[in-house]
Coordinates of N, CA and C in Angstrom, one line a residue:
X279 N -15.8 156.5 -39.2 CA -15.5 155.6 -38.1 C -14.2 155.9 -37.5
X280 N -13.5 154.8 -37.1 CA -12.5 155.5 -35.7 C -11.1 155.6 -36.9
X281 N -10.8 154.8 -37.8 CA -10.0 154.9 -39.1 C -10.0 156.7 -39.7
X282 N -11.1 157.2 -39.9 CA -11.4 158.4 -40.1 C -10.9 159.4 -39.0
X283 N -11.0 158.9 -38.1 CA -10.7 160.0 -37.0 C -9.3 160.4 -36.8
X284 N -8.4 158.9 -36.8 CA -6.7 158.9 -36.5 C -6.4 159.5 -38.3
X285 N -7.4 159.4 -39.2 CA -6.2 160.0 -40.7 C -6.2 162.0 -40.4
X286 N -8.0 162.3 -39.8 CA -8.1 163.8 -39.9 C -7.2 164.2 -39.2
X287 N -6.1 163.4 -38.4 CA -5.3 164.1 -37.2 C -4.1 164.2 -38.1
X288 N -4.0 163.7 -38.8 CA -3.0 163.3 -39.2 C -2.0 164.5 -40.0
X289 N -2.7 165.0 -40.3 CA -2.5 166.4 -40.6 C -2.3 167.7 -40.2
X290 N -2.8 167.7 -39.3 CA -2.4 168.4 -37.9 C -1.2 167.9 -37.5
X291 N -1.0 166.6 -36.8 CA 0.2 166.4 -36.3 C 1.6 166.9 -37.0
X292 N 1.4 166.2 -38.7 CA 2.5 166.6 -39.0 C 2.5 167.9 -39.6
X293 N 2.2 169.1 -39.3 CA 2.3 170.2 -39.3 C 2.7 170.3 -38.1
X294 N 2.2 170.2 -36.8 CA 3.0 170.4 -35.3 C 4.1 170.0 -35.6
X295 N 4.4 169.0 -36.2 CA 5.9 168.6 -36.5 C 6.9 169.2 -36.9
X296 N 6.7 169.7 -38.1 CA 7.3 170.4 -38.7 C 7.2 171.5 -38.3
X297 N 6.8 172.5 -37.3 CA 6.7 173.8 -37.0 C 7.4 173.7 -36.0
X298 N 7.8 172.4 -34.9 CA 8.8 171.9 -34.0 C 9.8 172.1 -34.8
X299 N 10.1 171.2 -35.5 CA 11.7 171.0 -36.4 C 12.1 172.2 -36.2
X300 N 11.3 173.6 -37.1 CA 11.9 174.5 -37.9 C 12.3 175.5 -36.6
X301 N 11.4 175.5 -35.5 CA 11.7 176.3 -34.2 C 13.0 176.1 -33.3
X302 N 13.5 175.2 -33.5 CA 15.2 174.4 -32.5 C 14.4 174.7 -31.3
X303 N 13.3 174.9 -30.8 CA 13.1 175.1 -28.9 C 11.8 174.6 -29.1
X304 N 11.6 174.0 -28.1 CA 10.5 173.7 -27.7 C 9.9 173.7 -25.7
X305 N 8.7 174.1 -25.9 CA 8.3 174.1 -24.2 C 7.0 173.9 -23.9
X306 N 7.4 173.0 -22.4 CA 6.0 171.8 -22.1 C 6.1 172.2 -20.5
X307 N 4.6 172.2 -20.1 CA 4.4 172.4 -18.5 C 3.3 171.3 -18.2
X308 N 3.3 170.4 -17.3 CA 2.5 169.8 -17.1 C 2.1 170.0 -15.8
X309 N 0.6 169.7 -14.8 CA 0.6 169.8 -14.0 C 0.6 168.3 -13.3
X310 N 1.1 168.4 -11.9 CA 1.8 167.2 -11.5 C 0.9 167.5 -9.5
X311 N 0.6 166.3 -9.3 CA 0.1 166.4 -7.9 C 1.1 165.9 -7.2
X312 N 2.7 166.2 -7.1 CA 3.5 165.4 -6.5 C 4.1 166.7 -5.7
X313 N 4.5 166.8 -4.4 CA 5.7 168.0 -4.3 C 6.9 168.2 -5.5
X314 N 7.2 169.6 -5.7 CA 8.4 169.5 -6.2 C 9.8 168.8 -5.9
X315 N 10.0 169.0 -4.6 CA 11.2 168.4 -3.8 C 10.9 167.1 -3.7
X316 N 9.6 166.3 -3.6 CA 9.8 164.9 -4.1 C 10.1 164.8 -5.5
X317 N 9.8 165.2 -6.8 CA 9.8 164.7 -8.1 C 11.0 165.3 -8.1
X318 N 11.7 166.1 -7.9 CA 13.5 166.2 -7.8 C 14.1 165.5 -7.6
X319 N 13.7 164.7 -6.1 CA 14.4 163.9 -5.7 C 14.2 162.7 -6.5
X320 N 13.0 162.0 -6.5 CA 12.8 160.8 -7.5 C 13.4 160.8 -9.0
X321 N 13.4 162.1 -9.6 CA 14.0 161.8 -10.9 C 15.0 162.5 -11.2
X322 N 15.6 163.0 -10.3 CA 16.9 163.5 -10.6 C 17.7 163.0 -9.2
X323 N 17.8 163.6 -8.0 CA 18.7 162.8 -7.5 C 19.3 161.4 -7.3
X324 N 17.6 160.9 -7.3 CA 17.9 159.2 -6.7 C 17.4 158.5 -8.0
X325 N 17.3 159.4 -9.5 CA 16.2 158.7 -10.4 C 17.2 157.6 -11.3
X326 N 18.2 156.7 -10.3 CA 19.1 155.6 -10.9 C 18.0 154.8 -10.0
X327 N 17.8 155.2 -8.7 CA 16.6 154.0 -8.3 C 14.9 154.0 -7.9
X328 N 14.7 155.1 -8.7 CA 13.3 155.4 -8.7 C 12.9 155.4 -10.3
X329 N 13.1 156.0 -11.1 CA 12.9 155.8 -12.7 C 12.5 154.5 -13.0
X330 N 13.4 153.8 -13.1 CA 13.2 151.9 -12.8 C 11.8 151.4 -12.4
X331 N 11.8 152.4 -11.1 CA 10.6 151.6 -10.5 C 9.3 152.2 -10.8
X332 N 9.1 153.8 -10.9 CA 8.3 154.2 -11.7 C 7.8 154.1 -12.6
X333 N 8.4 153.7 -13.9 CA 8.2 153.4 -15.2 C 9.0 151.6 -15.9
X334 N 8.4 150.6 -15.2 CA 9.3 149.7 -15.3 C 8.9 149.1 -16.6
X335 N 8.2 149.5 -17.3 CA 7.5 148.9 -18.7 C 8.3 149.7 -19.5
X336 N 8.8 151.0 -19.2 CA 9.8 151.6 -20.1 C 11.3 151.6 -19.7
X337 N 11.6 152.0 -18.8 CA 13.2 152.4 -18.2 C 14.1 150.9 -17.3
X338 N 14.5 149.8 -18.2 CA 15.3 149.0 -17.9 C 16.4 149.5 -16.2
X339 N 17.2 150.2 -16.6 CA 17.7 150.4 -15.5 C 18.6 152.4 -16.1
X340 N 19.0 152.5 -15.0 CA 19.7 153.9 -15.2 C 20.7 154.0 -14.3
X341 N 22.2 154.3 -14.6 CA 23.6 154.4 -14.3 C 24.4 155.5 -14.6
X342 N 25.4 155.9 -13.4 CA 26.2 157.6 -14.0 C 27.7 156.5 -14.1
X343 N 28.1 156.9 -14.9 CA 29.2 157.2 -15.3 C 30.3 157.5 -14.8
X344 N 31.7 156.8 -14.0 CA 32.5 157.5 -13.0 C 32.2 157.9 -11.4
X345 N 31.1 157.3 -11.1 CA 30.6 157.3 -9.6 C 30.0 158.7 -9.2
X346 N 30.2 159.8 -10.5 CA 29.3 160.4 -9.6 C 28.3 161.3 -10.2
X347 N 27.2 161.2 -9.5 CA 26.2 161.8 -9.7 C 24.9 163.1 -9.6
X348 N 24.5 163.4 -10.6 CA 23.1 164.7 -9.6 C 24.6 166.3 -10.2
X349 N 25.8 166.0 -10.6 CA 26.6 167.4 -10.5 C 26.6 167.5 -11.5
X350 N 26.8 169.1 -11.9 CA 27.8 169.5 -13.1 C 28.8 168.3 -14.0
X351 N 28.6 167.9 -15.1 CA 29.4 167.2 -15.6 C 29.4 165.4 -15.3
X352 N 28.8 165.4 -15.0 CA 28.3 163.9 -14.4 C 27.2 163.6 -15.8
X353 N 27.6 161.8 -15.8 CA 27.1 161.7 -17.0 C 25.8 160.1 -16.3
X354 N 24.5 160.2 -17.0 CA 23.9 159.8 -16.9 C 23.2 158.7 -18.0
X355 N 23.3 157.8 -17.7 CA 22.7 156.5 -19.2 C 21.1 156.1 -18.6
X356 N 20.1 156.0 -19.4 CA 19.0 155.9 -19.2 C 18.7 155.1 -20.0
X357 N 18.5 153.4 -19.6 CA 18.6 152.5 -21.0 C 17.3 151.7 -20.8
X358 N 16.3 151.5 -21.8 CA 15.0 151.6 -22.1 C 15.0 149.8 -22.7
X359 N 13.7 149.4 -22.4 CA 13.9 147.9 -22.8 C 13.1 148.0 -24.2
X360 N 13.6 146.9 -24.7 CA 14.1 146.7 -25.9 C 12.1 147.0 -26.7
X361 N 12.1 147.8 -27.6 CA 10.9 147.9 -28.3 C 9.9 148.7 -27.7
X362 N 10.4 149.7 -26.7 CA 9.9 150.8 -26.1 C 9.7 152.0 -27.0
X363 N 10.9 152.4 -27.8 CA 11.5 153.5 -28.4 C 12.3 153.3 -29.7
X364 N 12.4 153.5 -30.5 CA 13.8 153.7 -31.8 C 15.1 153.3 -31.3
X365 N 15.3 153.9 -29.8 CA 16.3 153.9 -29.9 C 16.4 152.9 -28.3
X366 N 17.3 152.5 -27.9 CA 17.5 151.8 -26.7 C 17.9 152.4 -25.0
X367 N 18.9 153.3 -25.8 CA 19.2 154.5 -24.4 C 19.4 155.5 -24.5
X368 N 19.7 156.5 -23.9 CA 19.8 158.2 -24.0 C 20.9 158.3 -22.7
X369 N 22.2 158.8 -23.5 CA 23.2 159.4 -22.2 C 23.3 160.6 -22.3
X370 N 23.1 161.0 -21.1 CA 23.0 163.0 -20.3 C 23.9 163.2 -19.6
X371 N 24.7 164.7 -20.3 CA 25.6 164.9 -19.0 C 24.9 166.0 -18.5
X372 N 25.0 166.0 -17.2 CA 23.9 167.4 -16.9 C 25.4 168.6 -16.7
X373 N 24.6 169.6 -17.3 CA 24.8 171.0 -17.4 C 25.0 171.9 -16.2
X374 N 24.1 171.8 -15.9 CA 23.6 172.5 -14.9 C 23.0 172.3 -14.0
X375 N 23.1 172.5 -12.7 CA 22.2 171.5 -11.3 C 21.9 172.8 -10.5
X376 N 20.9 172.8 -10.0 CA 20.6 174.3 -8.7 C 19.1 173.9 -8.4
X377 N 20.1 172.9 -7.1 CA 19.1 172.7 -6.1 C 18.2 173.6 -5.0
X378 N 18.3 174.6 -5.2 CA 17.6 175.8 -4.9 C 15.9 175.6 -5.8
X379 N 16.5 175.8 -7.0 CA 15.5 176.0 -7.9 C 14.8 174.7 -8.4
X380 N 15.5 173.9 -7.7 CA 15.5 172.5 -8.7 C 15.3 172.3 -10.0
X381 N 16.3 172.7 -10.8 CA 15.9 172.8 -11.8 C 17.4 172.2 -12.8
X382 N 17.6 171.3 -13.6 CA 18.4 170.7 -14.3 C 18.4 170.9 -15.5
X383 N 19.9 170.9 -16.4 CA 19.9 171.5 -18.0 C 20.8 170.0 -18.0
X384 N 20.3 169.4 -18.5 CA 20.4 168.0 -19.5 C 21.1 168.0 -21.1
X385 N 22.5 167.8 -21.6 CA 23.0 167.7 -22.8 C 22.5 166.5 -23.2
X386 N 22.0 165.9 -24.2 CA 22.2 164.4 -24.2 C 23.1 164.3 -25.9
X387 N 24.4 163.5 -25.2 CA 25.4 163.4 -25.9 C 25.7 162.2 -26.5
X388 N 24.7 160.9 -26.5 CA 24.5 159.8 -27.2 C 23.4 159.3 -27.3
X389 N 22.9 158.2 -27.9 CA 21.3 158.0 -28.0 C 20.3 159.2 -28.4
X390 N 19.4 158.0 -27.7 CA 17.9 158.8 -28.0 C 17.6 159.3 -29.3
X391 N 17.3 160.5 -30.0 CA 17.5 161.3 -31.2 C 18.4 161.8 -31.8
X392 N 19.7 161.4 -31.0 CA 20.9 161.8 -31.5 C 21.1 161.0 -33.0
X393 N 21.4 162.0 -34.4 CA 21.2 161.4 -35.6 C 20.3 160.8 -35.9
X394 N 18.9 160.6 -35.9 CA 17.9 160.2 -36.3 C 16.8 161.5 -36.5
X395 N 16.5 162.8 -35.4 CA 16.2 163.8 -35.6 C 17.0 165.3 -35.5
X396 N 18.0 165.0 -34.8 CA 18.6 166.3 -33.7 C 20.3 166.0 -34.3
X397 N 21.2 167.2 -34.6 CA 21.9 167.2 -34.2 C 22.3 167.2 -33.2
X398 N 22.0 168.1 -32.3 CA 22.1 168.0 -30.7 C 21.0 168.3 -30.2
X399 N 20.6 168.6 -28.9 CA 19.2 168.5 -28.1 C 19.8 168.8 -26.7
X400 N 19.2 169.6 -26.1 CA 19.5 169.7 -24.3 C 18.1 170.1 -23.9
X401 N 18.0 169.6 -22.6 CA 16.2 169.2 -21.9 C 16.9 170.3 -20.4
X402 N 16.2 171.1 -20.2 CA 16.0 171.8 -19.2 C 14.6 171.4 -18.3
X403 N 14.4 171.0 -17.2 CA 13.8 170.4 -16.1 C 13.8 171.9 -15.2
X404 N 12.4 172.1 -15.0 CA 12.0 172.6 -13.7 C 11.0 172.0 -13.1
X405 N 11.3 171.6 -11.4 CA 10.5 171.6 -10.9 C 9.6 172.3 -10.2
X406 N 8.2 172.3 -10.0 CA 7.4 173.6 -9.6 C 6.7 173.3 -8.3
X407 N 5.9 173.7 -7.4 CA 4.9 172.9 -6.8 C 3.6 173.0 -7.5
X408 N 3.2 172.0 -7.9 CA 2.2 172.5 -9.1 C 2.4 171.5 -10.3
X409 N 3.2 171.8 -10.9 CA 4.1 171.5 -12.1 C 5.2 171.3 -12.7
X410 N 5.6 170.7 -13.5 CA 6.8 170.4 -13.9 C 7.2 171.1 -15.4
X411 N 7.9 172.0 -15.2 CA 8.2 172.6 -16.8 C 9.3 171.9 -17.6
X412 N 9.3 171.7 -18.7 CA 10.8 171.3 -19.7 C 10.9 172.3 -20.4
X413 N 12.2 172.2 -21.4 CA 12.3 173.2 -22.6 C 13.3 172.4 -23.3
X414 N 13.2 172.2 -24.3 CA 14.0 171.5 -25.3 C 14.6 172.5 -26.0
X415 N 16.2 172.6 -25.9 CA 16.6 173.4 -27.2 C 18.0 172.5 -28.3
X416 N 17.3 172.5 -29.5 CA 18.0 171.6 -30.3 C 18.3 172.2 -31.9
X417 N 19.1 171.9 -32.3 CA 19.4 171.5 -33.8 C 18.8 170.5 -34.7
X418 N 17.8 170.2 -35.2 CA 17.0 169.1 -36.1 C 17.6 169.3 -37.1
X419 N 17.9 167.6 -37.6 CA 18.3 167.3 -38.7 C 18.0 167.6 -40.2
X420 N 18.1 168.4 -41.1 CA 17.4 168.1 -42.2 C 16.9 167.4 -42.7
X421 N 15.6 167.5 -44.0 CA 15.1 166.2 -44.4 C 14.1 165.5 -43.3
X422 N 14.0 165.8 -42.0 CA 13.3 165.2 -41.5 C 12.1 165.8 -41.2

């Protein structure tokens, strides 16, 4: 029955898991029917007032830090309503910005999986026409 079906996975998954942990990188491409230069714009330039509205069952609201935004060193809070996630918010200072490429390197220096899975974690964002690539590169916690 359908009990049967979610245990056979179960085992799989947590082997993907653990073969995540022990890698520190991970990478995801999804395909996306949106322009690039729109999904840039929505989730990275303007995504303090698009995220919100996009995802309003998940992403409470989103705010930088010292007025400013979308640069080098600009820090980002992404705070998630209550019983969404583990955790409540995720603050990013972006890395790297190149609006050429559209493409953003994300630190995240509080929240999210910070001490729960990851010593640290940085999310690389490209946008494509087509698709959207990430790359996660982190330190995971032991024991987990």
């Amino acid at each position: 029955g359908r009990d049967s079906t979610k245990l056979s996975r179960l085992p799989t998954f947590r082997l993907l898991l653990t073969a995540i942990m022990q890698s520190e990188r991970f990478a995801q491409e999804i395909d996306v029917k949106v322009s690039a230069k729109r999904l840039w714009w929505g989730f990275i330039k303007d995504g303090h007032n698009c995220l919100p509205k996009c995802l309003p069952d998940k992403i409470a609201s989103v705010e930088y830090e010292g007025g400013r935004f979308c640069q080098v060193d600009s820090i980002r809070k992404i705070n998630f309503h209550k019983g969404v996630y583990r955790f409540h918010f995720v603050k990013e200072k972006f890395e790297e910005v190149d609006e050429e490429k559209l493409s953003v390197k994300l630190h995240i220096i509080e929240g999210g999986f910070l001490g729960t899975l990851f010593h640290n974690y940085k999310i690389t964002f490209q946008f494509c026409e087509g698709s959207v690539k990430w790359n996660v590169e982190y330190k995971a916690l032991t024991g987990h």
